Every structure is written in C-alpha cells, then in structure tokens.
mmCIF file of C-alpha atoms and ligand atoms in Angstrom:
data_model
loop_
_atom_site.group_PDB
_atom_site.id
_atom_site.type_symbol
_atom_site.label_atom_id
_atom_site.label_comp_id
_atom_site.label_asym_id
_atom_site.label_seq_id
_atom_site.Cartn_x
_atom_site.Cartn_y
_atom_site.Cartn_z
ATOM 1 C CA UNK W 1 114.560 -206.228 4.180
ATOM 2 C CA UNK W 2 116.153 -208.357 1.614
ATOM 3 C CA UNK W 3 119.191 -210.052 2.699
ATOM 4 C CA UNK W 4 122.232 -211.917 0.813
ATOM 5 C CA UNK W 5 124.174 -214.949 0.781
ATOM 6 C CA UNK W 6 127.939 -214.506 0.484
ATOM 7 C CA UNK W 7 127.558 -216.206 -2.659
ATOM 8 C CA UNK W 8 124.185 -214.301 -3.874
ATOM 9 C CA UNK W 9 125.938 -211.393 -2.980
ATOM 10 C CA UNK W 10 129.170 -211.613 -5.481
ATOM 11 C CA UNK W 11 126.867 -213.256 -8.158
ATOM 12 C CA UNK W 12 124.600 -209.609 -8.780
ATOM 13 C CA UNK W 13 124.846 -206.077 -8.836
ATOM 14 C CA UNK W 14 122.298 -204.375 -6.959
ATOM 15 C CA UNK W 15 118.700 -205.808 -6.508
ATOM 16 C CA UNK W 16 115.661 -204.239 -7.279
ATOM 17 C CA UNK W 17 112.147 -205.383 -5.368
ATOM 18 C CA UNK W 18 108.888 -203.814 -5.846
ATOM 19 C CA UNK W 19 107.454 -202.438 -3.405
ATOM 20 C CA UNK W 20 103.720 -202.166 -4.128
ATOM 21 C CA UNK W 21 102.759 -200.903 -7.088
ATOM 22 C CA UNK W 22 104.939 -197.785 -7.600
ATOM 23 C CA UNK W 23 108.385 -197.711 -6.071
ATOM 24 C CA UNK W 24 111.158 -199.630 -6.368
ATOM 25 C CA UNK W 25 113.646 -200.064 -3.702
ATOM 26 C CA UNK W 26 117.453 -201.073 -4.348
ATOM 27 C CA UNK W 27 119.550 -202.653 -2.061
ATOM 28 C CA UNK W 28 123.142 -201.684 -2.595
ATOM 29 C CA UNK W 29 125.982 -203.694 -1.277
ATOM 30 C CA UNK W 30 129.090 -202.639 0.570
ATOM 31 C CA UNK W 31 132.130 -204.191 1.310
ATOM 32 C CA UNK W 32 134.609 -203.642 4.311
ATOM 33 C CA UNK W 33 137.651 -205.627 5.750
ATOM 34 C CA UNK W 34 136.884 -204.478 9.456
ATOM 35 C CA UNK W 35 134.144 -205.898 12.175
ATOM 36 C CA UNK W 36 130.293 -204.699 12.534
ATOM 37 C CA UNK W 37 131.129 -201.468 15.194
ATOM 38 C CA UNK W 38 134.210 -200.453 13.415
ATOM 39 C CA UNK W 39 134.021 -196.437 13.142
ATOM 40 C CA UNK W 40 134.391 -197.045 8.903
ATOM 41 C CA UNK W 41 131.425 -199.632 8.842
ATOM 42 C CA UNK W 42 128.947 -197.469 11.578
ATOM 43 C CA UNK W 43 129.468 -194.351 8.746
ATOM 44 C CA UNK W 44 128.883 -196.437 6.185
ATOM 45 C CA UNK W 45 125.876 -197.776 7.607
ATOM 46 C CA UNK W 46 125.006 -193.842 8.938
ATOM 47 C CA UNK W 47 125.240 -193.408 5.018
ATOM 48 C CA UNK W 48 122.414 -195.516 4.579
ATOM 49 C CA UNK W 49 120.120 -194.742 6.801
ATOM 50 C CA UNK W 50 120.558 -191.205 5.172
ATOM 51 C CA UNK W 51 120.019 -191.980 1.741
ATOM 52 C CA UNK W 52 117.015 -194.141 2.634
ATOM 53 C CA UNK W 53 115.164 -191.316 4.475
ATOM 54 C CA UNK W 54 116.250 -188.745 2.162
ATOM 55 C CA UNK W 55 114.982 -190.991 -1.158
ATOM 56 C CA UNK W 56 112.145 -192.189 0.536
ATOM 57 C CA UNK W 57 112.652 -195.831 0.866
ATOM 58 C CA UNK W 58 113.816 -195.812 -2.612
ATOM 59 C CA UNK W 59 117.675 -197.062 -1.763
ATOM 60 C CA UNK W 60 119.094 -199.074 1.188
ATOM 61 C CA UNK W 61 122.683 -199.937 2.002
ATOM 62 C CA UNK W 62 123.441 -203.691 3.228
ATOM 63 C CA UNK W 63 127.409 -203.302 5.234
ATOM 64 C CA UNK W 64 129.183 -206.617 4.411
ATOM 65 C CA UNK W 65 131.607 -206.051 7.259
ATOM 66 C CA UNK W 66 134.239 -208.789 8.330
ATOM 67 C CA UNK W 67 135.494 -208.802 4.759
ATOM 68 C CA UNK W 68 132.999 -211.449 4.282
ATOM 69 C CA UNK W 69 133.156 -210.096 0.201
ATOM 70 C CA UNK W 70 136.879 -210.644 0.006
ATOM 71 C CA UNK W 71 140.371 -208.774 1.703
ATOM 72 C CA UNK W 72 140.839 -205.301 0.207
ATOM 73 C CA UNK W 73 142.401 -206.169 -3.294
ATOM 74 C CA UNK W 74 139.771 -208.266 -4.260
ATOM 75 C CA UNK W 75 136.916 -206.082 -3.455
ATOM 76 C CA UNK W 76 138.506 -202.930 -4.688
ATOM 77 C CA UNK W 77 138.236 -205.447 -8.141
ATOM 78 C CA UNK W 78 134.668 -206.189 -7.806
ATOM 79 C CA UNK W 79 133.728 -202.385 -7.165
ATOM 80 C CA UNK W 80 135.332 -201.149 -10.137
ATOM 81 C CA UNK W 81 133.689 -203.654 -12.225
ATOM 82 C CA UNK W 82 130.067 -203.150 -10.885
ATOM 83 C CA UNK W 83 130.233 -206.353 -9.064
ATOM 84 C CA UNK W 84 129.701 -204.955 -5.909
ATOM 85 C CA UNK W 85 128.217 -201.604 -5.310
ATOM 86 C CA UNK W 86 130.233 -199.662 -2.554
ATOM 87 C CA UNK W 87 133.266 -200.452 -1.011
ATOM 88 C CA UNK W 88 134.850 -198.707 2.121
ATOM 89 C CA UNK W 89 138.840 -199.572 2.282
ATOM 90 C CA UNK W 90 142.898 -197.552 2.754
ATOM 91 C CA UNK W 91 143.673 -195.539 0.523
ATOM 92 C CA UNK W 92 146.946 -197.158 0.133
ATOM 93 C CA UNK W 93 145.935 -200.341 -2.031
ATOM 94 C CA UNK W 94 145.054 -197.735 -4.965
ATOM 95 C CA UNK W 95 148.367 -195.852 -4.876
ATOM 96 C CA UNK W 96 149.245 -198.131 -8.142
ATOM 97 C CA UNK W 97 146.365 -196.947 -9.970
ATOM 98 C CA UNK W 98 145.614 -193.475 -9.050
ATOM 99 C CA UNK W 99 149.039 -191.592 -8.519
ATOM 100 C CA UNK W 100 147.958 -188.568 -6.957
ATOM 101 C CA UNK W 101 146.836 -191.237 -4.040
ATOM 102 C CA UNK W 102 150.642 -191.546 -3.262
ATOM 103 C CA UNK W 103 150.812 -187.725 -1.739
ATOM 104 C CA UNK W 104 148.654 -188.616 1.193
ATOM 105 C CA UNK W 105 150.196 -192.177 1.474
ATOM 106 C CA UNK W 106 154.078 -191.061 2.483
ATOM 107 C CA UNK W 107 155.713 -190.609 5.948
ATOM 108 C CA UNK W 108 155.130 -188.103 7.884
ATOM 109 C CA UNK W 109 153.412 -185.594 5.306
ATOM 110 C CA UNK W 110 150.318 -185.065 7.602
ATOM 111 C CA UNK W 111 151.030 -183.217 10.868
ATOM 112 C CA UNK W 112 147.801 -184.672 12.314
ATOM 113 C CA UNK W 113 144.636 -186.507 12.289
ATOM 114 C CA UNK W 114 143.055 -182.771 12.266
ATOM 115 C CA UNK W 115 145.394 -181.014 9.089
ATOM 116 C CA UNK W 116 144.671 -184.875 7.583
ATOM 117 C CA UNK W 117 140.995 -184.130 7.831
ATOM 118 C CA UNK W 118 141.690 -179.989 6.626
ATOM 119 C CA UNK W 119 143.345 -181.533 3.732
ATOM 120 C CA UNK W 120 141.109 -183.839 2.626
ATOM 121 C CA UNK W 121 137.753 -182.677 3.392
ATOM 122 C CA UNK W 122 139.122 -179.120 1.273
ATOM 123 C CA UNK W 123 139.920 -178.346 -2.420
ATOM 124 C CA UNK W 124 143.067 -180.807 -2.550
ATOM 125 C CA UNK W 125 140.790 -183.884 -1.415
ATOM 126 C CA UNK W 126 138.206 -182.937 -4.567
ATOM 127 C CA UNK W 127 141.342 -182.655 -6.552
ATOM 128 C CA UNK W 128 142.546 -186.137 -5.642
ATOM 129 C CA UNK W 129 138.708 -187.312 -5.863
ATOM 130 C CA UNK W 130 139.306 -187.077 -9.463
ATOM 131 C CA UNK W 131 142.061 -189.208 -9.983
ATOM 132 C CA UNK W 132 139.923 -192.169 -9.247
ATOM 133 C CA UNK W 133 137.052 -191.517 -11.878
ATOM 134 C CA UNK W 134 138.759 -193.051 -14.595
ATOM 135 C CA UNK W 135 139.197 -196.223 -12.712
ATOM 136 C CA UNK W 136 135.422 -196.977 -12.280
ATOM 137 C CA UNK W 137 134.675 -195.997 -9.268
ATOM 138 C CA UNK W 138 133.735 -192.255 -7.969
ATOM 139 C CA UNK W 139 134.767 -191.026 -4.319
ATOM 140 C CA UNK W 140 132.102 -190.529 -2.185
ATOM 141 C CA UNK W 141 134.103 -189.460 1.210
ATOM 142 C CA UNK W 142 137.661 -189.805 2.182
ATOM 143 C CA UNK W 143 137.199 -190.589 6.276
ATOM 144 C CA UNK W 144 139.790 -190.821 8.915
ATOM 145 C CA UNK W 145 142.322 -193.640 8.981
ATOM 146 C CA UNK W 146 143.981 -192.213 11.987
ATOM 147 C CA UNK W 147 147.964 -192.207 12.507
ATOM 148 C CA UNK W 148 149.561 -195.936 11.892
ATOM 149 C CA UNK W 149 152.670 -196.948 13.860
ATOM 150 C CA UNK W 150 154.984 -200.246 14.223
ATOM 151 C CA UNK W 151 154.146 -203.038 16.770
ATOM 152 C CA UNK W 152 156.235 -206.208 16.832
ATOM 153 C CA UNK W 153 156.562 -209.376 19.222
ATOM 154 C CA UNK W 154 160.237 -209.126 19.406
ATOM 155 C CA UNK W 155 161.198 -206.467 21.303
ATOM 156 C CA UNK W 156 160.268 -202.520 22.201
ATOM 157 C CA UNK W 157 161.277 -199.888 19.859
ATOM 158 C CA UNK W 158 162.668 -196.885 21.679
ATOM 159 C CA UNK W 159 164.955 -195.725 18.442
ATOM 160 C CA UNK W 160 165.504 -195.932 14.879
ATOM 161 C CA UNK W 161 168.501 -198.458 15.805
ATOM 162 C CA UNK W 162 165.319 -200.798 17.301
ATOM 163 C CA UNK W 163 164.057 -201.370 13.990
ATOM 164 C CA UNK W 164 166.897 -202.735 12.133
ATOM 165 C CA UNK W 165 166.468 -206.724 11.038
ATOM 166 C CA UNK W 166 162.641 -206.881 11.718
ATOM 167 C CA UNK W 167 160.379 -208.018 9.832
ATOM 168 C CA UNK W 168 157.169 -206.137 8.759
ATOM 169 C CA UNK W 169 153.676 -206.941 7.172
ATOM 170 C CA UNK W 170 152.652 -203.738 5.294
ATOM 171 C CA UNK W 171 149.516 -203.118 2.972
ATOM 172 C CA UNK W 172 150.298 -204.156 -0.853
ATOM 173 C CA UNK W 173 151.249 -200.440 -2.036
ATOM 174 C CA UNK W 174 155.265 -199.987 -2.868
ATOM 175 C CA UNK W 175 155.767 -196.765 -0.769
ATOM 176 C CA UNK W 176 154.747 -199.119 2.007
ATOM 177 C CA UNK W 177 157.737 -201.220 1.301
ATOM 178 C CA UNK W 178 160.311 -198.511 0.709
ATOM 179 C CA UNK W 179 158.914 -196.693 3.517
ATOM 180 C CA UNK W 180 159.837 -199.668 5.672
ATOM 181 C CA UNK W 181 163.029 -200.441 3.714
ATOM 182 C CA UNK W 182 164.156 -196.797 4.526
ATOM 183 C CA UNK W 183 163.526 -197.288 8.447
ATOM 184 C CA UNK W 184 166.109 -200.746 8.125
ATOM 185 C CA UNK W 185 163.519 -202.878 8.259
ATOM 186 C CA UNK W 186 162.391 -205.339 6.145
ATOM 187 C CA UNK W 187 158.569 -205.514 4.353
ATOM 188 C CA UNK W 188 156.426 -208.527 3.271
ATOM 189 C CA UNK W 189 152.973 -206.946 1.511
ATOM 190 C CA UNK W 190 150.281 -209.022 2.316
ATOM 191 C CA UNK W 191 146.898 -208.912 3.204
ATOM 192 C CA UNK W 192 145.088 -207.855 5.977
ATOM 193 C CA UNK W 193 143.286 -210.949 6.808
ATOM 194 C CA UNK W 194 146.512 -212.989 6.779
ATOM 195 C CA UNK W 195 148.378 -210.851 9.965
ATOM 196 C CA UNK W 196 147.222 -212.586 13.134
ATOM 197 C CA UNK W 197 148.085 -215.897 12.215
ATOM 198 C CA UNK W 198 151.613 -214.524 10.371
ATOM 199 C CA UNK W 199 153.145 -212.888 13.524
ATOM 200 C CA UNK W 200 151.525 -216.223 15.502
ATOM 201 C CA UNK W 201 153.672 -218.339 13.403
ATOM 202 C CA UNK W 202 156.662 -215.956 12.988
ATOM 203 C CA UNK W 203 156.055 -215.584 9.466
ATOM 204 C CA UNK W 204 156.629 -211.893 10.352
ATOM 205 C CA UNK W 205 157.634 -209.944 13.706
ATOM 206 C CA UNK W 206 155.379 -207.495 13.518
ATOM 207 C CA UNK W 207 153.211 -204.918 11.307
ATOM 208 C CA UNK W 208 151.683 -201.265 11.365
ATOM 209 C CA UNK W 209 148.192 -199.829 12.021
ATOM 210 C CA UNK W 210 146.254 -197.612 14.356
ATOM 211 C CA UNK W 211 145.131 -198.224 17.498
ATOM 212 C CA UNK W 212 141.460 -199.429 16.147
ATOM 213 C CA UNK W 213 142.449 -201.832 13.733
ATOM 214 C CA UNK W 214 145.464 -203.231 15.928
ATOM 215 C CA UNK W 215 142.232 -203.579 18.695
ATOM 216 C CA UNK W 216 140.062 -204.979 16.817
ATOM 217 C CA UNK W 217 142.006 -206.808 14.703
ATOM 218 C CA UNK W 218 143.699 -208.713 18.287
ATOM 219 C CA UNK W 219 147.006 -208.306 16.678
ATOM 220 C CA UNK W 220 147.719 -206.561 20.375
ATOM 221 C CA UNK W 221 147.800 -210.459 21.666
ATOM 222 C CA UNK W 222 150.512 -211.364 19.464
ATOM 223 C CA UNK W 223 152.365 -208.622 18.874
ATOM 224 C CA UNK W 224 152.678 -206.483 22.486
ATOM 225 C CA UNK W 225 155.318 -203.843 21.659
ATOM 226 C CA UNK W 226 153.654 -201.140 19.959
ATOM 227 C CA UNK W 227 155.788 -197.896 19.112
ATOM 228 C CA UNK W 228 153.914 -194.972 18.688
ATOM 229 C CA UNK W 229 156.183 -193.096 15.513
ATOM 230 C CA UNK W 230 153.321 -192.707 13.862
ATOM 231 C CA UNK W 231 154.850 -192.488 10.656
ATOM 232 C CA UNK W 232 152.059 -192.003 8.484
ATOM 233 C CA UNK W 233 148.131 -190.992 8.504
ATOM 234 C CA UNK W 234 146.577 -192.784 5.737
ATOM 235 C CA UNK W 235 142.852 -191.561 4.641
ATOM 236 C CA UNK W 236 140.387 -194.299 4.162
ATOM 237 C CA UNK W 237 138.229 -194.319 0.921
ATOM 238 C CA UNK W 238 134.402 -194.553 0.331
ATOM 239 C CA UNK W 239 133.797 -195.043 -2.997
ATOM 240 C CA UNK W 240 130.780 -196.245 -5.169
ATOM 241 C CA UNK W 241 130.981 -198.259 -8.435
ATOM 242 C CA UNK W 242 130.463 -196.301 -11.809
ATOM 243 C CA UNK W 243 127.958 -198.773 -13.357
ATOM 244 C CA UNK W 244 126.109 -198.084 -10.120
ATOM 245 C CA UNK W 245 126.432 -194.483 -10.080
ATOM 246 C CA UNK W 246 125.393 -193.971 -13.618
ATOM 247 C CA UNK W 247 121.836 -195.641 -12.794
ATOM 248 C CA UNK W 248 120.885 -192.942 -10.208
ATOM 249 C CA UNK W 249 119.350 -189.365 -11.446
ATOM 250 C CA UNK W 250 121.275 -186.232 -11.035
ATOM 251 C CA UNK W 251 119.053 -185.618 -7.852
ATOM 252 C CA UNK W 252 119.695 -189.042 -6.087
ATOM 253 C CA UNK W 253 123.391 -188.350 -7.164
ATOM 254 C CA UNK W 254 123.570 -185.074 -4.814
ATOM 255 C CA UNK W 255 121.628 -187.317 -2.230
ATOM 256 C CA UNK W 256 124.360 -189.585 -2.338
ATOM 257 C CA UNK W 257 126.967 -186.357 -2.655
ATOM 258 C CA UNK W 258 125.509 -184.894 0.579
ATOM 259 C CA UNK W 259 124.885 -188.007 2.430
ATOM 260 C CA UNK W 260 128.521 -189.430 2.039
ATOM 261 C CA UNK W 261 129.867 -185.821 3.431
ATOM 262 C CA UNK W 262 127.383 -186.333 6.108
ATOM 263 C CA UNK W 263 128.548 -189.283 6.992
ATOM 264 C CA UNK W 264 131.969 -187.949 7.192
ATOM 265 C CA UNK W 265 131.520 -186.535 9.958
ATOM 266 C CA UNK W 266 130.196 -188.649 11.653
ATOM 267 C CA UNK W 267 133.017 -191.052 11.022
ATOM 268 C CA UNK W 268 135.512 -188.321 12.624
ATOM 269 C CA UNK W 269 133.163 -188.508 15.734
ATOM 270 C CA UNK W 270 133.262 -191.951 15.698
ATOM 271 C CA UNK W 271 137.000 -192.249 15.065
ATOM 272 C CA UNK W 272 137.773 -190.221 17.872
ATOM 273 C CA UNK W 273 136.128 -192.281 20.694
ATOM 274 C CA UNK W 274 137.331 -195.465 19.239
ATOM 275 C CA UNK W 275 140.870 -194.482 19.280
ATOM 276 C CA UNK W 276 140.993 -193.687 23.075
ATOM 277 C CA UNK W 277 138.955 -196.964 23.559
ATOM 278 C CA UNK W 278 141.259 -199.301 21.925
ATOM 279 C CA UNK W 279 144.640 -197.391 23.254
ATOM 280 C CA UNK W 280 142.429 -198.368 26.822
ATOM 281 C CA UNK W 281 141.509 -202.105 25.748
ATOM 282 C CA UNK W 282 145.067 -202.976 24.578
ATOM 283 C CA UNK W 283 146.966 -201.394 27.508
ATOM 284 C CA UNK W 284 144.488 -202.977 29.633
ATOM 285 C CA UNK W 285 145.703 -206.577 27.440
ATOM 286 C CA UNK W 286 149.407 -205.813 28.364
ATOM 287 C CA UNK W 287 150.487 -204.154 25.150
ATOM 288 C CA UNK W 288 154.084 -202.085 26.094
ATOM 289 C CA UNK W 289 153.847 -198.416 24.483
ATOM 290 C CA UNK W 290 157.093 -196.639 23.354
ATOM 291 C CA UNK W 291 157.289 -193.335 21.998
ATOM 292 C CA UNK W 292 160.555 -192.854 20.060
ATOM 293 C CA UNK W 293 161.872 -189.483 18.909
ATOM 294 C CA UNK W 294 160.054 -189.214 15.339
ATOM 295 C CA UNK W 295 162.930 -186.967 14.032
ATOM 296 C CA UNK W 296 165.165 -189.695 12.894
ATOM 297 C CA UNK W 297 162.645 -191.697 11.450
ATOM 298 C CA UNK W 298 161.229 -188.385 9.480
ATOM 299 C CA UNK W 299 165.311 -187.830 8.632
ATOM 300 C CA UNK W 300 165.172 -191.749 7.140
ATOM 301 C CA UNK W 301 162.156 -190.664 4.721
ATOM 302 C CA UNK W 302 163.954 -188.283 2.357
ATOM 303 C CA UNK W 303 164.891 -191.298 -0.074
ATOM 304 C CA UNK W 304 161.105 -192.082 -0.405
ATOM 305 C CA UNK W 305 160.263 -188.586 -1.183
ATOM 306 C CA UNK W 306 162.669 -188.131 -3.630
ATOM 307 C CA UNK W 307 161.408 -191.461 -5.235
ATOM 308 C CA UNK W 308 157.905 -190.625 -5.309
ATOM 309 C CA UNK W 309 157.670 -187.224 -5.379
ATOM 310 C CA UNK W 310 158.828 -187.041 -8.572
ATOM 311 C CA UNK W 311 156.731 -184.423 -11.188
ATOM 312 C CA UNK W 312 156.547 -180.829 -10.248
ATOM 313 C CA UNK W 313 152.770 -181.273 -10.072
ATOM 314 C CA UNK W 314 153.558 -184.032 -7.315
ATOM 315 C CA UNK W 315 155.796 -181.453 -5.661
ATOM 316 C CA UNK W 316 153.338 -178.646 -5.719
ATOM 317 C CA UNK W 317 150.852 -180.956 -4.599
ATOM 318 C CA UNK W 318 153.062 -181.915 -1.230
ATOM 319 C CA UNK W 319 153.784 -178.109 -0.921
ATOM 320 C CA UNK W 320 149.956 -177.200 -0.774
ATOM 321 C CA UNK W 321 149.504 -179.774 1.463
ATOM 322 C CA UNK W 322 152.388 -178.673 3.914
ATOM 323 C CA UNK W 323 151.032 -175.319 3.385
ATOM 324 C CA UNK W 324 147.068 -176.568 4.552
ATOM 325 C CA UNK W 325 146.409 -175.466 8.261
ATOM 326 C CA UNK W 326 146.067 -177.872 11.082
HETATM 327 C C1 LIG Q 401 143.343 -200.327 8.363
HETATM 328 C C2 LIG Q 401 142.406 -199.853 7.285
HETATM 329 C C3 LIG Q 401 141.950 -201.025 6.461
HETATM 330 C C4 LIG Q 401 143.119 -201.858 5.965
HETATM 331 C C5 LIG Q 401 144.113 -202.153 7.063
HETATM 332 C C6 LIG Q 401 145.389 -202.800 6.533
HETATM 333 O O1 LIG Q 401 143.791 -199.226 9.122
HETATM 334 O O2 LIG Q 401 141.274 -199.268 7.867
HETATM 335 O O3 LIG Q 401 141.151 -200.556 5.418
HETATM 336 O O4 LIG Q 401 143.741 -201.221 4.893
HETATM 337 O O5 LIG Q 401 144.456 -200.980 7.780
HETATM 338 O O6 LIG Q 401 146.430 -202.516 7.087
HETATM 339 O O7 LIG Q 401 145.302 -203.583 5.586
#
C-alpha cells in the first residue's frame, strides 16, 4: 500500500497507481484531530475497508489521525479545496458557513445521544446535509459526538453559581462563546491541539468535551473537576471533498453513499463502549464527577436561542427537532 509523508500528503490530491494492466487504485486521504482507536477514526477506517471490497480494490482510504494534516480549521480548508480528500471533524467549526449547522450546535436542544442519532440519521439530517454542498464538500455521515460538559482545575461545579469567573476554551464557533457567556463564564476559542498545555499553564481553567476526547485527549490530568451538565450533544461530520466526489461514477458514488451510512453505525457501536471506558479510565486517574441540576443552566440558554434562532425556518427547524422521538 502506498503511504504518505506529512508533506507528500498536503502537496496532492488523491494518487492514482496502476495496478497491472487494467485497474487503477486511488488512495484517498483523511484527516482527523483525534488518536488511531478513537471511535471517529476506527469508522472512518471501517469506511474504507468497505469501499475497497465493495469497488474491488479500486479505492482505499489512508486515516491521518493525530491531526497530523492540521487542527480542525485548517483541514476543514484543505477539504473544501480538494487538497485533501476526506475529513472527519465537530460539526461546530462550520456553524459560520452552513447556518442550518447552528440548530444541532445549541444547549440543550438534543434530549440524548439516542433522539441526537433519530434526528440526524432521519429526514432533518438529509435536510441539513444540504447546507454544506455549496461549500465544497458533500456529507457523507453525521456520527455521534456524544454529550459535552465543563471540566476545570479550579474547583467542582455543583451549581450554576460554580461557574461564574472561569475561564473556558471552547471550539471556534460563536454560539460556543455566547453559550458560555450565558452560563457567567468566560470563553477563549481556540484550537483543539492547544488545550493541554493552556489549562497546564493557566492560560485557561478549564474547557468542555465528552468523556472520549477529555480521555484521550489527557485533559483529565490537568483539569480533574468534570461536571456532567451536559449542555450540548454536538454531531460530528464526515464529509468528502467535491473535486473528489465529482471524479467517482454515479455507481461508486452510492458505494460511497452506502458505505458512509454503514459506517455509521458502526461508529454508534463504537461510541458507546468508548464512553463507559473513558468515564472508567479517568475516574480511575482521580477525576471528581459532579452532576449539577441542568435546569438552571437550560433556564440561562434562552438568550442564545433567541439570538440564533432567529428565521421562522430556524424555528420550525428546532420545533421538528423537539418534536423527533428519542
Ligand atoms: C471533540 C470532537 C473533535 C473536536 C474537539 C474540540 O469532541 O470530536 O472533532 O471538535 O471535540 O473540542 O475541538
């Protein structure tokens, strides 16, 4: 199998080698900010191995995990621009560009992982789907991001009152901010790859995620309070870049269609196990766990929602959502 430098690897699009005399197999490249194992970077690589048996040989998949291609920003750039080929990452760093990705994004919307997955695997994930055509990329899967709550190395956070004066790293999307603005907290957007060595340093107190990426991420050694509000469920994307979708046929494009839902759920699977893992692994480490009542911090939200959800369509959209079983 062909393999890439870091530096091969941003300098091309996808590489071709013949393979005797008839068949031509591509090696497609995909970014993701998390380690090999990771429950997004296993599907992705699930993802492969389907499209390879299903197109004979003809495509591969090569998982550049580790965010060895760049943090989330910058490889959301090179996929759109048909520098890289795939690219697994939140769906929060798009909310800029694609507005209907700011429904899923907010406080509190999702009742659970399970009416997260209803919602998104259904007509109203399709529908959102769309909204990221025009942007050069198209959606392949929405997978499970899981529910994201505060952890800090100040103090435990048993109320809303705990919160006030700390200081947060969020992902670089504005309902982030407000979000944390609206909780009396403050917010400093930065990326992913920069949070370990912030809350080291002080830079920041704290930040939010899941139990996976706070795991594997070891932000449980420096930051051991973790609050479990979990104020928001945020999917994850899996999208592929236009220029490179427009080179396969309409067959290998259903390939891809059916693969990526395939590997779906397999991610859910995945998810699953890794979130009662990690919860083990950082307990195990020392982390505290607090679980303070949600219903003030869902009361604090209403100034986001009326900032955001701000068209009727955005509206209905929320109410179909709310309406969604699970
Ligand atoms: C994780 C997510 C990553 C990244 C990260 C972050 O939960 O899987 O794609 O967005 O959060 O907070 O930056």
């Amino acid at each position: 199998m062909l393999r890439f430098s870091k530096f091969a690897a941003a300098a091309s699009v996808a590489v071709s080698v013949m393979m005797g005399a008839a068949s031509a197999q591509t090696v497609l490249r995909s970014s993701d900010t998390h380690p090999d194992g990771y429950p997004t970077v296993e599907a992705v690589k699930h993802f492969g191995e389907l499209i390879k048996e299903r197109t004979e040989g003809r495509y591969e998949v090569e998982v550049y995990h580790s965010a060895q291609l760049g943090q989330e920003a910058d490889t959301i750039e090179q996929v759109r621009s048909g520098v890289i080929d795939l690219n697994r990452v939140s769906m929060a760093p798009w909310n800029s560009l694609v507005p209907a990705t700011l429904i899923p994004s907010l406080p509190y919307l999702f009742r659970s992982p399970e009416h997260a997955r209803n919602v998104m695997s259904g007509p109203i994930g399709e529908e959102i789907a769309k909204g990221f055509d025009q942007h050069g990329v198209v959606l392949l899967a929405f997978y499970d991001g899981g529910a994201r709550s505060f952890y800090n190395s100040k103090k435990p956070i048993n109320t809303l009152e705990d919160m006030k004066g700390l200081k947060f790293r969020v992902i670089q999307s504005d309902v982030f901010v407000d979000m944390v603005a609206a909780l009396g907290a403050s917010a400093t957007p930065m990326p992913y790859g920069e949070v370990y060595s912030a809350i080291e340093t002080g830079v920041i107190d704290g930040a939010e995620n899941n139990f996976p990426s706070y795991e594997s991420a070891k932000h449980f050694e420096v930051a051991k309070n973790f609050s479990l509000d979990e104020h928001t469920i945020v999917p994850e994307v899996f999208v592929m870049s236009k220029a490179s979708w427009d080179k396969l046929t309409p067959e290998d494009q259903e390939i891809f269609k059916q693969a990526a839902r395939d590997s779906m759920e397999k991610q859910w699977e995945l998810w699953d196990a890794r979130v009662a893992e990690s919860r083990k692994i950082v307990e195990a480490a020392g982390s505290q766990i607090t679980t303070p009542d949600k219903q003030p911090f869902i009361d604090a939200m209403k100034p986001v929602y009326d900032k955001y959800v701000n068209t009727p369509e955005l509206q209905d959209l929320v109410k179909r959502i709310q309406e969604t079983e699970g």
